[in-house]
Structures are given as C-alpha cells and as structure tokens.
PDB file of C-alpha atoms and ligand atoms in Angstrom:
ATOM      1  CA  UNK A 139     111.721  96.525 105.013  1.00 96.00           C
ATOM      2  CA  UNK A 140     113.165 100.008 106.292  1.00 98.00           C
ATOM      3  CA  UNK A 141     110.801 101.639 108.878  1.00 98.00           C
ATOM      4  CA  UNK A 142     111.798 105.242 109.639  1.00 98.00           C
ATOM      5  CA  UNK A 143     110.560 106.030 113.192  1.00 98.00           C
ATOM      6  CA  UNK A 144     110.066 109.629 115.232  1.00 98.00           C
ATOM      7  CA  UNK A 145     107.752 111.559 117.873  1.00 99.00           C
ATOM      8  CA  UNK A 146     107.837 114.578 119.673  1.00 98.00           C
ATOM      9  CA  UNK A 147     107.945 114.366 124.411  1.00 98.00           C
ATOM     10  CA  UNK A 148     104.401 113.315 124.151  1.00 98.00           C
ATOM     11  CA  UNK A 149     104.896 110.537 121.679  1.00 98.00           C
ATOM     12  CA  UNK A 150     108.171 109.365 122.957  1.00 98.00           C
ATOM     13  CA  UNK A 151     107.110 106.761 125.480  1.00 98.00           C
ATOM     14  CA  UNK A 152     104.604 104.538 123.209  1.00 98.00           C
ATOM     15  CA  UNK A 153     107.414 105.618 120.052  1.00 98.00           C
ATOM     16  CA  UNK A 154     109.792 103.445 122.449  1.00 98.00           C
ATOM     17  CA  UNK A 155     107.563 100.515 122.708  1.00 98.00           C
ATOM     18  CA  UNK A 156     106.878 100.558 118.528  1.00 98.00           C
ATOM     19  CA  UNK A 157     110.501 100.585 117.895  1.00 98.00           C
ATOM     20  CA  UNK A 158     111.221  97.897 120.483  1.00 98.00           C
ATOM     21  CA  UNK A 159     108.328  95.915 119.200  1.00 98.00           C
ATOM     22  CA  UNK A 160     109.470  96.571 115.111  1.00 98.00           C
ATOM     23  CA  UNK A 161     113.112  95.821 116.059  1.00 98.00           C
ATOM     24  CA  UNK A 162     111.843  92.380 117.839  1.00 98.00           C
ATOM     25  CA  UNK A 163     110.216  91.290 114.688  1.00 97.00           C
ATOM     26  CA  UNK A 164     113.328  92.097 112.626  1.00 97.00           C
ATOM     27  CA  UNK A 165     112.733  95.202 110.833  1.00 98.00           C
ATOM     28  CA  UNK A 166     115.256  97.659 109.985  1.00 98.00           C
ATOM     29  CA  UNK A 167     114.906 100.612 111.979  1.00 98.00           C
ATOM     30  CA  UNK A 168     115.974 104.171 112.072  1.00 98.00           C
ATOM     31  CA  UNK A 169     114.540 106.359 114.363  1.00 98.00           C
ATOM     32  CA  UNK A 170     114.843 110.135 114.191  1.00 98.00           C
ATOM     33  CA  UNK A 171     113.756 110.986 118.103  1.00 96.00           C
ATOM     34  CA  UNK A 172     113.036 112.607 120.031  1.00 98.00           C
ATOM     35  CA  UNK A 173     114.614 110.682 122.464  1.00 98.00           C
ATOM     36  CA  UNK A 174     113.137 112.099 125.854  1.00 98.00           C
ATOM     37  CA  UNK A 175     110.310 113.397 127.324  1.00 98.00           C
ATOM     38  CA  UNK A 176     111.730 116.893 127.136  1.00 98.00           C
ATOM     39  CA  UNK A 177     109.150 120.004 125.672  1.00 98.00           C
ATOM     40  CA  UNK A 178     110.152 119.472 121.805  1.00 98.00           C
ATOM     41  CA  UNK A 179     108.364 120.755 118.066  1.00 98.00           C
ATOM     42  CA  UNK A 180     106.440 117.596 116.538  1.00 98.00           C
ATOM     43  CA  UNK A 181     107.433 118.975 113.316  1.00 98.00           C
ATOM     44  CA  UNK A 182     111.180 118.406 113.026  1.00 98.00           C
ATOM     45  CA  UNK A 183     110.819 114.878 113.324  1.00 98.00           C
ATOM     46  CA  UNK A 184     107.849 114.876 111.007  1.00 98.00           C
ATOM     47  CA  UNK A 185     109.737 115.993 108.162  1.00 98.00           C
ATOM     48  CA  UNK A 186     112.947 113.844 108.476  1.00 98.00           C
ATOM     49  CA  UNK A 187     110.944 110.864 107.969  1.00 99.00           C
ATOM     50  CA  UNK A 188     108.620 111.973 105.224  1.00 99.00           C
ATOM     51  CA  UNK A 189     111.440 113.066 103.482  1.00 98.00           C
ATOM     52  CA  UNK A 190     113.576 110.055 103.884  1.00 98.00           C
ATOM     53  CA  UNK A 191     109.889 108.007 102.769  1.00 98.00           C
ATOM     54  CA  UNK A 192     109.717 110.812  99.745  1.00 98.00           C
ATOM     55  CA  UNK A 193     113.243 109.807  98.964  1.00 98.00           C
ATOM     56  CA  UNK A 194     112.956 106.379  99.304  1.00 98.00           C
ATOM     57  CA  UNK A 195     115.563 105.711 101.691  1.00 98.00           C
ATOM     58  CA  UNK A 196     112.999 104.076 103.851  1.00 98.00           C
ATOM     59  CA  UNK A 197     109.870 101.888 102.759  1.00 98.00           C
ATOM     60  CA  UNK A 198     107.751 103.227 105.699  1.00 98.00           C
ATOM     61  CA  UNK A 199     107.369 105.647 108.621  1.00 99.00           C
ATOM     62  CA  UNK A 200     105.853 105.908 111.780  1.00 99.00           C
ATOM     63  CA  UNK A 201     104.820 109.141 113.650  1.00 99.00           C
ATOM     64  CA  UNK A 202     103.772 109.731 117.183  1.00 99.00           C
ATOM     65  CA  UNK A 203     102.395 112.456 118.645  1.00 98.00           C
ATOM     66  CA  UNK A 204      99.999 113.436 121.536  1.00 98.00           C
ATOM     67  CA  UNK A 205      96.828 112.960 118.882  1.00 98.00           C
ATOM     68  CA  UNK A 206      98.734 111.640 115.506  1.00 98.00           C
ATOM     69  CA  UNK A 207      97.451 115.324 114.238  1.00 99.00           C
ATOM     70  CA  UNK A 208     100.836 117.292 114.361  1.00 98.00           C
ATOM     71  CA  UNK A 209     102.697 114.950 112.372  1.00 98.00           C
ATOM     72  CA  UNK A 210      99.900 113.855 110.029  1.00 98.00           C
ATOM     73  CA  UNK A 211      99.250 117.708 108.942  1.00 98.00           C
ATOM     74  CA  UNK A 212     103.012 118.148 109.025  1.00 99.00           C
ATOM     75  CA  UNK A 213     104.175 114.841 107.051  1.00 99.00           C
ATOM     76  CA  UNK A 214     101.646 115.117 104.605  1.00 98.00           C
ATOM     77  CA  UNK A 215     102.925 118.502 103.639  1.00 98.00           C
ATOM     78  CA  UNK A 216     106.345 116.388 101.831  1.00 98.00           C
ATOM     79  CA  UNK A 217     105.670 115.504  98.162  1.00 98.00           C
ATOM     80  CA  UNK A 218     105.322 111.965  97.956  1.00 98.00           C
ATOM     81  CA  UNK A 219     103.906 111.518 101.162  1.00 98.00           C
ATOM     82  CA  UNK A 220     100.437 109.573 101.837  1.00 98.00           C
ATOM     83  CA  UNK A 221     100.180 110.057 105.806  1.00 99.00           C
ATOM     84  CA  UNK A 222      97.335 108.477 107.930  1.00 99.00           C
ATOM     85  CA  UNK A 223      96.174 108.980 111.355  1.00 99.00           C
ATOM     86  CA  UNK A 224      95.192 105.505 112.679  1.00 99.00           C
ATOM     87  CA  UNK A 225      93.279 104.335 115.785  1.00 98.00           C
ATOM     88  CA  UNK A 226      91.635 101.586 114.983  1.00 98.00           C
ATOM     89  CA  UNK A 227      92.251  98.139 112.993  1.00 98.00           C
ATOM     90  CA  UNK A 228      89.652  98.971 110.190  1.00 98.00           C
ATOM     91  CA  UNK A 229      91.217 101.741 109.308  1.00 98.00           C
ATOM     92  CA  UNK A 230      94.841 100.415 109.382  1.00 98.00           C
ATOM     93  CA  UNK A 231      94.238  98.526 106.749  1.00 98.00           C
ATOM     94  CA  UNK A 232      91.773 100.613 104.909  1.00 98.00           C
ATOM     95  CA  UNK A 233      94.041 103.345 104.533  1.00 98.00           C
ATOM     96  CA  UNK A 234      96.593 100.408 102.879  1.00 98.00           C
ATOM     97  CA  UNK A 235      94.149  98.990 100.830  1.00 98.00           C
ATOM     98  CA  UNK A 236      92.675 102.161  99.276  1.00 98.00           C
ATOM     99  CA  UNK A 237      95.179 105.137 100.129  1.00 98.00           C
ATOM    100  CA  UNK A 238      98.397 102.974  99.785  1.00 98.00           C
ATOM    101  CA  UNK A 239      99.333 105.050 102.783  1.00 98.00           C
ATOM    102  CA  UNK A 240     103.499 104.907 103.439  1.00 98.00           C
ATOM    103  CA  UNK A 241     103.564 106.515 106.605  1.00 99.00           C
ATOM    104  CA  UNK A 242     101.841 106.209 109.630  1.00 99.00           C
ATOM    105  CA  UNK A 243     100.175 108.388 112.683  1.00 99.00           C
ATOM    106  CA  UNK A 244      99.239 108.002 116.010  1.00 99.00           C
ATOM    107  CA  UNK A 245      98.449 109.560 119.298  1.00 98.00           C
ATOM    108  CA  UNK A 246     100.314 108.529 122.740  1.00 98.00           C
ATOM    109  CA  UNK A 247      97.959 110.711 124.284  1.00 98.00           C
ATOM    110  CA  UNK A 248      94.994 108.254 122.785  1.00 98.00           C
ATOM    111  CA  UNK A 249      95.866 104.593 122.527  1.00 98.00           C
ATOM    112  CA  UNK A 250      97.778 102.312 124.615  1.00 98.00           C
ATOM    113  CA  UNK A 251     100.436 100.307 123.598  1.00 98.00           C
ATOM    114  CA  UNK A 252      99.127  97.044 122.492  1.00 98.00           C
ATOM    115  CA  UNK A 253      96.299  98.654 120.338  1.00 98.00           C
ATOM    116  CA  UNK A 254      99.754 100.610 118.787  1.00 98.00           C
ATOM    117  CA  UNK A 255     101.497  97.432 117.841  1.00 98.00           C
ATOM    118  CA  UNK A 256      98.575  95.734 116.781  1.00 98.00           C
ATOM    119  CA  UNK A 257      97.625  98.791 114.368  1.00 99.00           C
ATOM    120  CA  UNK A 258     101.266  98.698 113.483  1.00 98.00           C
ATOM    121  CA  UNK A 259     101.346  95.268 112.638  1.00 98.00           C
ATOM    122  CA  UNK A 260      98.535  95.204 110.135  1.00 98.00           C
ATOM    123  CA  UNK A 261      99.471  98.352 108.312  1.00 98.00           C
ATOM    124  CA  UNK A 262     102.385  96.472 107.549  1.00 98.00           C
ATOM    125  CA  UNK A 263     100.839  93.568 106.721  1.00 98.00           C
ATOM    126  CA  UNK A 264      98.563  94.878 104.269  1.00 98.00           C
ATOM    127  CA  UNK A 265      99.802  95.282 100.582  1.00 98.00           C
ATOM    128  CA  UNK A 266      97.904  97.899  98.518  1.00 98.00           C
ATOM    129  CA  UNK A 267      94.539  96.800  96.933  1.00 98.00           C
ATOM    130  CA  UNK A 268      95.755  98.175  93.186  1.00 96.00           C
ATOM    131  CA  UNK A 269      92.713  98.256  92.278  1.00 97.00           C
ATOM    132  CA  UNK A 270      92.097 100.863  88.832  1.00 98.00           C
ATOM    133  CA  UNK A 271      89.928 103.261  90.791  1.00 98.00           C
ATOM    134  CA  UNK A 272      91.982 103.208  94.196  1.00 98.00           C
ATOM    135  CA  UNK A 273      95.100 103.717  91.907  1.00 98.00           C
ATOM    136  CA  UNK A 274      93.083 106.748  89.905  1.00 98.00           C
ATOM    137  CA  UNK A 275      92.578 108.338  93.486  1.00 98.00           C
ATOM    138  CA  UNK A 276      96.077 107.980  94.853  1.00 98.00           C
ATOM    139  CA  UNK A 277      97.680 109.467  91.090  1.00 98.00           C
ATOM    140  CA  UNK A 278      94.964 112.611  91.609  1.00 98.00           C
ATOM    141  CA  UNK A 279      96.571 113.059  95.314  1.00 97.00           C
ATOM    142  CA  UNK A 280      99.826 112.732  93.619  1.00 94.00           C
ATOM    143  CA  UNK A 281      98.723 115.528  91.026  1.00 95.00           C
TER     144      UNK A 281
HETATM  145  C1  LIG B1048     101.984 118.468 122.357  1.00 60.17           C
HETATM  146  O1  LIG B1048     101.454 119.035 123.516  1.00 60.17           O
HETATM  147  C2  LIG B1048     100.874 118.176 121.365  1.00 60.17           C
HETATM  148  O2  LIG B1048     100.329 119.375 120.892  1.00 60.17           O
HETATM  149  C3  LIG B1048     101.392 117.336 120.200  1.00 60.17           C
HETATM  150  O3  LIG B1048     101.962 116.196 120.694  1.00 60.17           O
HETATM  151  C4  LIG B1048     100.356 116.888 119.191  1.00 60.17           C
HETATM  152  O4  LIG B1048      99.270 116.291 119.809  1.00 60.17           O
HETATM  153  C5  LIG B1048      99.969 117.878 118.179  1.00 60.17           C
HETATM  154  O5  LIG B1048      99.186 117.595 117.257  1.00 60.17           O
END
C-alpha cells in the first residue's frame, strides 16, 4: 500500500514520527513536506496528496496540521477525496467502516505521538464495511 504523507511547521514534528513509524512497518511512502518547522501554508501540501489519492497514484494519505482542520477543509475540497479528522480510536475506524475515508487528519497541536500511530494503525487496518446503505451515502458524497 502507497501512503502519501504531508503537514505544514506545526504538523511537521509528529508528521516525522508517522512516516518513521509507516516506513518501519513497510509501507511505501511519499511524503510531500514540509520538511521543517519553518512558518509554511497547510494548504499546498493538502492538495498534493489529495490529488495524488484523487488520481490514484497513492492508496492513502495522511495530513497533519496544528488541529487536522486546515488540511481536512482543504483536502476535502479535491474530487474524489473522503478526508477525516481523527482523534480518537472509535472514530478511526468509524470513519473506515462507514465513510470509506482515503485520507487522513490530525492535529500535532492535539495528540501525542503514540495516540497518532495507534489511530494510524487502525485506519489502515480497517477495510470498508460495504454495506448497501454506507455505500448509498458515500455515492451521494460522490454526487
Ligand atoms: C498554524 O498556525 C495552524 O493554523 C494550522 O496548523 C492549522 O491548525 C490550521 O487549521
């Protein structure tokens, strides 16, 4: 599996512990920065990976953020593009389950690193429910 992987300066550090931690397991993956703690736009990163998720040339992405909000608002503005902001383990794999969600938010500013990986680790993990009526909801977001 291809993870795509970016933040902005107040995402970067726990950003750098998810894509040691992916890498360690042995997933492929890119990541589009930043790649310092220097003042930069959410944004920019934002839409490189929801585009390369729209386009398929990743299976997933991660975004960090101070709160997960910048890049969820900014992802889910890309076509194709089911972003959720995660802080807990319920909803990690709710938002698979029901919302077949294919990229993922969180905020540096807001959890700490083990929660991250854990979170990250079971949004992987989880495989879509396909049920009829979660499928319904997810073609109407589609629409
Ligand atoms: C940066 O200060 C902060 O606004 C950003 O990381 C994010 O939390 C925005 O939603």
């Amino acid at each position: 599996m291809k993870i795509v992987l970016g933040s902005d300066h107040a995402g970067f550090a726990l950003k750098e512990e998810v894509r040691k931690h992916l890498e360690n397991t042995g997933f492929d993956v890119q990541d589009f920065g930043t790649h310092n703690t220097e003042s930069c736009d959410y944004n920019d990163s934002a839409k490189q990976v929801a585009e390369a998720v729209a386009a398929k040339k990743a299976d997933r992405g991660v975004l960090i953020c101070g709160t997960g909000i910048g890049m969820s608002i900014q992802a889910n503005k890309t076509k194709g593009v089911r972003a959720a902001l995660v802080h807990d383990m319920f909803s990690a794999k709710a938002t698979r389950l029901h919302n077949d969600s294919n990229v993922l938010t969180m905020g540096g500013r807001i959890i700490g690193e083990d929660l991250a990986k854990a979170i990250v680790d079971v949004w992987l993990n989880t495989e879509f429910s396909g049920d009829a009526r979660h499928i319904r909801r997810v073609e109407k977001i589609e629409e």
